[in-house]
PDB file of C-alpha atoms and ligand atoms in Angstrom:
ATOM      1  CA  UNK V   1      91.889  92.268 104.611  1.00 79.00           C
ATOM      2  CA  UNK V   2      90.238  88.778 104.266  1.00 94.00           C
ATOM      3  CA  UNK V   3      88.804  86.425 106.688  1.00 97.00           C
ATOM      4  CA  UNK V   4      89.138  81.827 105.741  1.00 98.00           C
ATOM      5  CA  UNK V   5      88.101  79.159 107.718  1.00 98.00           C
ATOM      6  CA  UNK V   6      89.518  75.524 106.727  1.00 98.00           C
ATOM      7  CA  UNK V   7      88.153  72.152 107.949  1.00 98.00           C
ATOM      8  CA  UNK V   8      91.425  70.450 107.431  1.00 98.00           C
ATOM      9  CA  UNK V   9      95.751  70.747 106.998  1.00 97.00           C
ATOM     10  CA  UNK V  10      94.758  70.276 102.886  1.00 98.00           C
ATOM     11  CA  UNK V  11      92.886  73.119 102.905  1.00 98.00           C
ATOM     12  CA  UNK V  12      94.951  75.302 104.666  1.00 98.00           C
ATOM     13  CA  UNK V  13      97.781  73.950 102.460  1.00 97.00           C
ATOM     14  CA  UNK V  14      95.715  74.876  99.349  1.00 97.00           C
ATOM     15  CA  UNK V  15      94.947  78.313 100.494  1.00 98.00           C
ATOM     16  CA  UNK V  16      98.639  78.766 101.272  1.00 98.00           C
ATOM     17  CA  UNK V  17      99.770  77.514  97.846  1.00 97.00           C
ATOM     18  CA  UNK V  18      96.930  80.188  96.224  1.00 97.00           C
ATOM     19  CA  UNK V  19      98.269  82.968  98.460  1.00 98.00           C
ATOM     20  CA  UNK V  20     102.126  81.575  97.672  1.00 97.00           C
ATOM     21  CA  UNK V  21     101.101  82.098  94.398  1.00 97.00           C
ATOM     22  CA  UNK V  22      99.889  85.724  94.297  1.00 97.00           C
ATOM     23  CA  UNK V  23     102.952  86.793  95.789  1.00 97.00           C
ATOM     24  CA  UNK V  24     105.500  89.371  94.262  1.00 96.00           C
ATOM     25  CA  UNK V  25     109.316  88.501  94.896  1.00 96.00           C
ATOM     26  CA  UNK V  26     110.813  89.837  98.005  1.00 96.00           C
ATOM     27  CA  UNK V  27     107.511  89.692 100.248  1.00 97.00           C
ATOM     28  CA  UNK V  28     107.688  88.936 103.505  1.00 97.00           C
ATOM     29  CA  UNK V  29     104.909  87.686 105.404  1.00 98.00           C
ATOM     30  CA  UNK V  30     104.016  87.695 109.357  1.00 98.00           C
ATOM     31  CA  UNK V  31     102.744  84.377 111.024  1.00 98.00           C
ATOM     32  CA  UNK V  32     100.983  84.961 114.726  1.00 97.00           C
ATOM     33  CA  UNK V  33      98.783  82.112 115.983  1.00 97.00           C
ATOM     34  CA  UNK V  34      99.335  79.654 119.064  1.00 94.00           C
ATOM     35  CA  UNK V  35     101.390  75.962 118.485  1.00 92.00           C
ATOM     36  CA  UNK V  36      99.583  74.114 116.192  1.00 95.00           C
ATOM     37  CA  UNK V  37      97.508  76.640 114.606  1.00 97.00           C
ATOM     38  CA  UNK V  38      98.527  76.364 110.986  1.00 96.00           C
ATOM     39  CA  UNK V  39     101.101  78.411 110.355  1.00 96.00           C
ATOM     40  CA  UNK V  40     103.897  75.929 109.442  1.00 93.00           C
ATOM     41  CA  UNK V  41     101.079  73.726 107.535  1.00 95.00           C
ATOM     42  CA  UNK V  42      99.826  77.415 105.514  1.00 97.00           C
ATOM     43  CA  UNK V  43     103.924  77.934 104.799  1.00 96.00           C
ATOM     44  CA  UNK V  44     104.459  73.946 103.539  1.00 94.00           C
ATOM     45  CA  UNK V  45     101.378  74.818 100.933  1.00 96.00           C
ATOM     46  CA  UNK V  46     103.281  78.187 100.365  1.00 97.00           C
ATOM     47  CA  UNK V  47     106.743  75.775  99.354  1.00 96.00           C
ATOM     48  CA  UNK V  48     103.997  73.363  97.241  1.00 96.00           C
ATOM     49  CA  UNK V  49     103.681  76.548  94.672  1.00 96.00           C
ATOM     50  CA  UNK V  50     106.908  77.251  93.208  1.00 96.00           C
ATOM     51  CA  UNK V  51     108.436  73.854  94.177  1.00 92.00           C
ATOM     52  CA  UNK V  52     107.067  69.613  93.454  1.00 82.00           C
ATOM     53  CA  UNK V  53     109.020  68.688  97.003  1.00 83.00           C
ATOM     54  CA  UNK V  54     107.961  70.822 100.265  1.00 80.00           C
ATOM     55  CA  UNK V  55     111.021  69.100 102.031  1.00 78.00           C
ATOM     56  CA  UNK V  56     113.843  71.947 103.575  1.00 73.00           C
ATOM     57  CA  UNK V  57     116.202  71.597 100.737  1.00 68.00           C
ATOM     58  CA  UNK V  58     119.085  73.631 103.076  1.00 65.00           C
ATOM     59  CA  UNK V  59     120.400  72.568 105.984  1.00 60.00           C
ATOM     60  CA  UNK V  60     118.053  73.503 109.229  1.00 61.00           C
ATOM     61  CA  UNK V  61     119.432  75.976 111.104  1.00 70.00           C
ATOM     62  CA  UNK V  62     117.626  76.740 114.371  1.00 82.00           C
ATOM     63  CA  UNK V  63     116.140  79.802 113.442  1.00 93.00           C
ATOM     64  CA  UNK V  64     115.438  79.322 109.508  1.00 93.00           C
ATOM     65  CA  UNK V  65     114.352  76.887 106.659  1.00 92.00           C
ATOM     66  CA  UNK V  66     114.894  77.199 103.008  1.00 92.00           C
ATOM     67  CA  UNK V  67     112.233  75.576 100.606  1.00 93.00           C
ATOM     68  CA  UNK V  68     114.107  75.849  97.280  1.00 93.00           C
ATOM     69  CA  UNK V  69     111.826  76.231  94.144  1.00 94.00           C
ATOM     70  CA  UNK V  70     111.155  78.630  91.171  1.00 95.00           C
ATOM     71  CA  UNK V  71     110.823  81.438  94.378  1.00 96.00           C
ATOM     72  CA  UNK V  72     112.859  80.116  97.454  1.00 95.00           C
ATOM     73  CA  UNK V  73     110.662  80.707 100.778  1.00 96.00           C
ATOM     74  CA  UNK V  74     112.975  81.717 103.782  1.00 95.00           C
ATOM     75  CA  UNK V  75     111.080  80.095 106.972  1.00 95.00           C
ATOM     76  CA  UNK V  76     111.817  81.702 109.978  1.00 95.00           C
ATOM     77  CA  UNK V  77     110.960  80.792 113.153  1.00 93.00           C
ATOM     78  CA  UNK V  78     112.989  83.490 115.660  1.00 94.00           C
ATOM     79  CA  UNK V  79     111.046  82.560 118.740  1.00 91.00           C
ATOM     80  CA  UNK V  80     114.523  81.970 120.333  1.00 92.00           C
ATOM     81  CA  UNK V  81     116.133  84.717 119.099  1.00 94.00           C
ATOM     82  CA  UNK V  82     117.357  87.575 121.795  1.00 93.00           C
ATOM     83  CA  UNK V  83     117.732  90.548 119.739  1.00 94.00           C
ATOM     84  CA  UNK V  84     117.386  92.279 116.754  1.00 96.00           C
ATOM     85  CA  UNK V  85     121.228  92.396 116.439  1.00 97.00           C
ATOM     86  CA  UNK V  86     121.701  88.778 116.602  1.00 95.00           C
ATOM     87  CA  UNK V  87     119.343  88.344 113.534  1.00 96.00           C
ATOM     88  CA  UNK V  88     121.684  90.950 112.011  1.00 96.00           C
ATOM     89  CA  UNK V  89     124.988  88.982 113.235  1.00 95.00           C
ATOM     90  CA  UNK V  90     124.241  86.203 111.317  1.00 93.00           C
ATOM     91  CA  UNK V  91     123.570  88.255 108.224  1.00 94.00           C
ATOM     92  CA  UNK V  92     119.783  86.953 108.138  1.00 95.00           C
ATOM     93  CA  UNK V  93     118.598  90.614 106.904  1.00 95.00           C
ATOM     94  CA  UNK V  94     119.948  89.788 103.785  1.00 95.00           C
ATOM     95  CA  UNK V  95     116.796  87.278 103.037  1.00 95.00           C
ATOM     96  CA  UNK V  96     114.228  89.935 103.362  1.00 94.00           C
ATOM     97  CA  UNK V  97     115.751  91.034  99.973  1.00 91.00           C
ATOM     98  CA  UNK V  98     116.737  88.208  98.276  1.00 95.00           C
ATOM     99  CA  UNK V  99     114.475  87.891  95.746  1.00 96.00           C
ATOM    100  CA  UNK V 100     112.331  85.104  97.591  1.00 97.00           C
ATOM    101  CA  UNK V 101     109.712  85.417  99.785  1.00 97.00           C
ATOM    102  CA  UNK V 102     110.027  85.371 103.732  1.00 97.00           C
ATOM    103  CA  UNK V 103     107.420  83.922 106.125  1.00 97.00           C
ATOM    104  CA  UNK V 104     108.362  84.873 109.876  1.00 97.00           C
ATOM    105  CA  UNK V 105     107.507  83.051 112.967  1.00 95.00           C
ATOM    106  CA  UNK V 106     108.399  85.453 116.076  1.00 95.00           C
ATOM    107  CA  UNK V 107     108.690  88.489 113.803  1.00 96.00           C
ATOM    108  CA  UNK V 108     107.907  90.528 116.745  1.00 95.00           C
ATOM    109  CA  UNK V 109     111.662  89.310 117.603  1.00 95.00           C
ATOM    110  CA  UNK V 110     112.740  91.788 115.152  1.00 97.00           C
ATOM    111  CA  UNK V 111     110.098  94.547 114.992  1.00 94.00           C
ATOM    112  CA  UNK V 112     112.454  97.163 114.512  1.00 94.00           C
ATOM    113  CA  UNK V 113     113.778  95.823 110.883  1.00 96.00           C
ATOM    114  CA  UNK V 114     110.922  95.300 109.142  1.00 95.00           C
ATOM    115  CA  UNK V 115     109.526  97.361 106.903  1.00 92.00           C
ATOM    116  CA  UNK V 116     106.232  99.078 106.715  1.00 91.00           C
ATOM    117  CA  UNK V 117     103.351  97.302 104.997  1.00 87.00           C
ATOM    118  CA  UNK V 118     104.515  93.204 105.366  1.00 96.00           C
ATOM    119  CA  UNK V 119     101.792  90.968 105.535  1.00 97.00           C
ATOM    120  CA  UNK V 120     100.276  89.548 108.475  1.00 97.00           C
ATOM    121  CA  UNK V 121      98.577  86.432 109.094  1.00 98.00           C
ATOM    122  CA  UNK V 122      96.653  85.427 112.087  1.00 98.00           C
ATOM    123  CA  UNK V 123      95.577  82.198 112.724  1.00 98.00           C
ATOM    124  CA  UNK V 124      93.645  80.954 115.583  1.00 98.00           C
ATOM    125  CA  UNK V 125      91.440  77.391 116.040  1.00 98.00           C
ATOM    126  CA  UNK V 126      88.070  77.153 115.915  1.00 98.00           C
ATOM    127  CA  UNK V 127      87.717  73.000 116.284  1.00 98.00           C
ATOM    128  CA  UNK V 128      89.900  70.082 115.993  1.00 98.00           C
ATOM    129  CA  UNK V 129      90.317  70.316 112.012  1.00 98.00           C
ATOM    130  CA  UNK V 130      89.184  73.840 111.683  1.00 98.00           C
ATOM    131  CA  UNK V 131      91.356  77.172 111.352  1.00 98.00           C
ATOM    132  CA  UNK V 132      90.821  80.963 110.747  1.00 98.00           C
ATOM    133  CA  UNK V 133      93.051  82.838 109.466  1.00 98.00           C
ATOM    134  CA  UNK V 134      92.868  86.106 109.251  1.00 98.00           C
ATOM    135  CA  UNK V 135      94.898  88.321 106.612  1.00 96.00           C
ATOM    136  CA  UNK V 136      95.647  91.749 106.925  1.00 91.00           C
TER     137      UNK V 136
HETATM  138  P1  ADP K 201     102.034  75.827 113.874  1.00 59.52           P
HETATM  139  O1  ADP K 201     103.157  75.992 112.870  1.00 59.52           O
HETATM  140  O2  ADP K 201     101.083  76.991 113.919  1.00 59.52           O
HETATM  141  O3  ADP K 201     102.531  75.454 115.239  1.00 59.52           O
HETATM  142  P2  ADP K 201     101.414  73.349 112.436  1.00 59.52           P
HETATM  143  O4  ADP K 201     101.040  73.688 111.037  1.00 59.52           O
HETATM  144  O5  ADP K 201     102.801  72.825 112.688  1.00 59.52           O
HETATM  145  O6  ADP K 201     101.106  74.616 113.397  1.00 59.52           O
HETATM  146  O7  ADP K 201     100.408  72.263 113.026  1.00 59.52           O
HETATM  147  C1  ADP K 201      99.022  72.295 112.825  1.00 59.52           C
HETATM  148  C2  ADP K 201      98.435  70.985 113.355  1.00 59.52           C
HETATM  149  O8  ADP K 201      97.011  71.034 113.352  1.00 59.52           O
HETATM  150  C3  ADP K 201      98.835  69.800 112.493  1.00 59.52           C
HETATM  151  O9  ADP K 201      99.025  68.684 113.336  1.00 59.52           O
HETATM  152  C4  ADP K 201      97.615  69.615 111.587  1.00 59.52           C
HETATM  153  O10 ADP K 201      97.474  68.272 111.152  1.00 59.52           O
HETATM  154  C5  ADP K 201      96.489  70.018 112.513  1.00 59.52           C
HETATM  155  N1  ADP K 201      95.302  70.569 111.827  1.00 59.52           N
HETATM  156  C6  ADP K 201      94.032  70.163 111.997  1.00 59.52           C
HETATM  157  N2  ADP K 201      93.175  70.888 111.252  1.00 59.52           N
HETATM  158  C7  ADP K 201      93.921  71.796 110.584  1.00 59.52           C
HETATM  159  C8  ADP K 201      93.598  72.822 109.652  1.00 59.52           C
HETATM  160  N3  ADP K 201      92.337  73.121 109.274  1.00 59.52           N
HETATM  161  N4  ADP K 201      94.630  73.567 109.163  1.00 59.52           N
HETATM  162  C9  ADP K 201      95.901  73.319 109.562  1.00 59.52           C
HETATM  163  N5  ADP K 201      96.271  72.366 110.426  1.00 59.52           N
HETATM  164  C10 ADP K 201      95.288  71.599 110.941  1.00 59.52           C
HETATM  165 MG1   MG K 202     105.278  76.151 113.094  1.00 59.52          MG
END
């Protein structure tokens, strides 16, 4: 359980690379917040850790992102996803495994897959350049 504020998209993409860092392969890590809280900023610093270029070095799909480095980061965001099963269809459960780490957008899309004890991160606004962001 810890509690940061940041006053600006660096900072939160420092504390992301720290917390990328500290990471064991095969975590996977819960982003809630509203639009343009932080989360996609937090995951970019995440990519900066194990990788020079935070560019998605896979094709986009509409539901994931791939940051390629010494770990690979699978971003998901499933907010458009239906169901459970179609994450399963297109054989996404086999990232949560992969050796990488996965940060989910939506994951309450696909509750019932996940297993006990992921991460989550909540991040809310305080100001125009400042963010909490709350681990748990
Ligand atoms: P989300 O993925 O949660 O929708 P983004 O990371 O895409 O959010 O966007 C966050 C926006 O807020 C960016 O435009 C960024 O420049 C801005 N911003 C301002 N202050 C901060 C901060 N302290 N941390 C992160 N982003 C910030
Ligand atoms: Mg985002």
């Amino acid at each position: 359980m810890g509690c940061f504020i940041t006053d600006s998209p660096e900072q939160t993409k420092e504390l992301g690379r720290k917390f990328g860092l500290s990471l064991p392969a095969n975590s996977i890590v819960c982003f809630f917040g509203d639009l343009g809280s932080g989360k996609t900023t937090f995951i970019k610093g995440m990519a900066s850790a194990f990788s020079a270029s935070t560019e998605a070095t896979s094709p986009t799909f509409v539901y994931l992102n791939i940051y390629e480095g010494e770990k690979c980061i699978y971003h998901f965001d499933l907010y458009r996803l239906h169901s459970s099963e179609e994450f399963l269809n297109m054989g996404f459960d086999e990232y949560l495994f992969a050796g990488g780490i996965c940060c989910i957008e939506w994951s309450e899309r696909i509750a019932s897959l996940l297993p006990h004890g992921v991460i989550r991160l909540q991040f809310s606004h305080i100001s125009d350049n400042q963010r909490k962001i709350i681990y748990s």
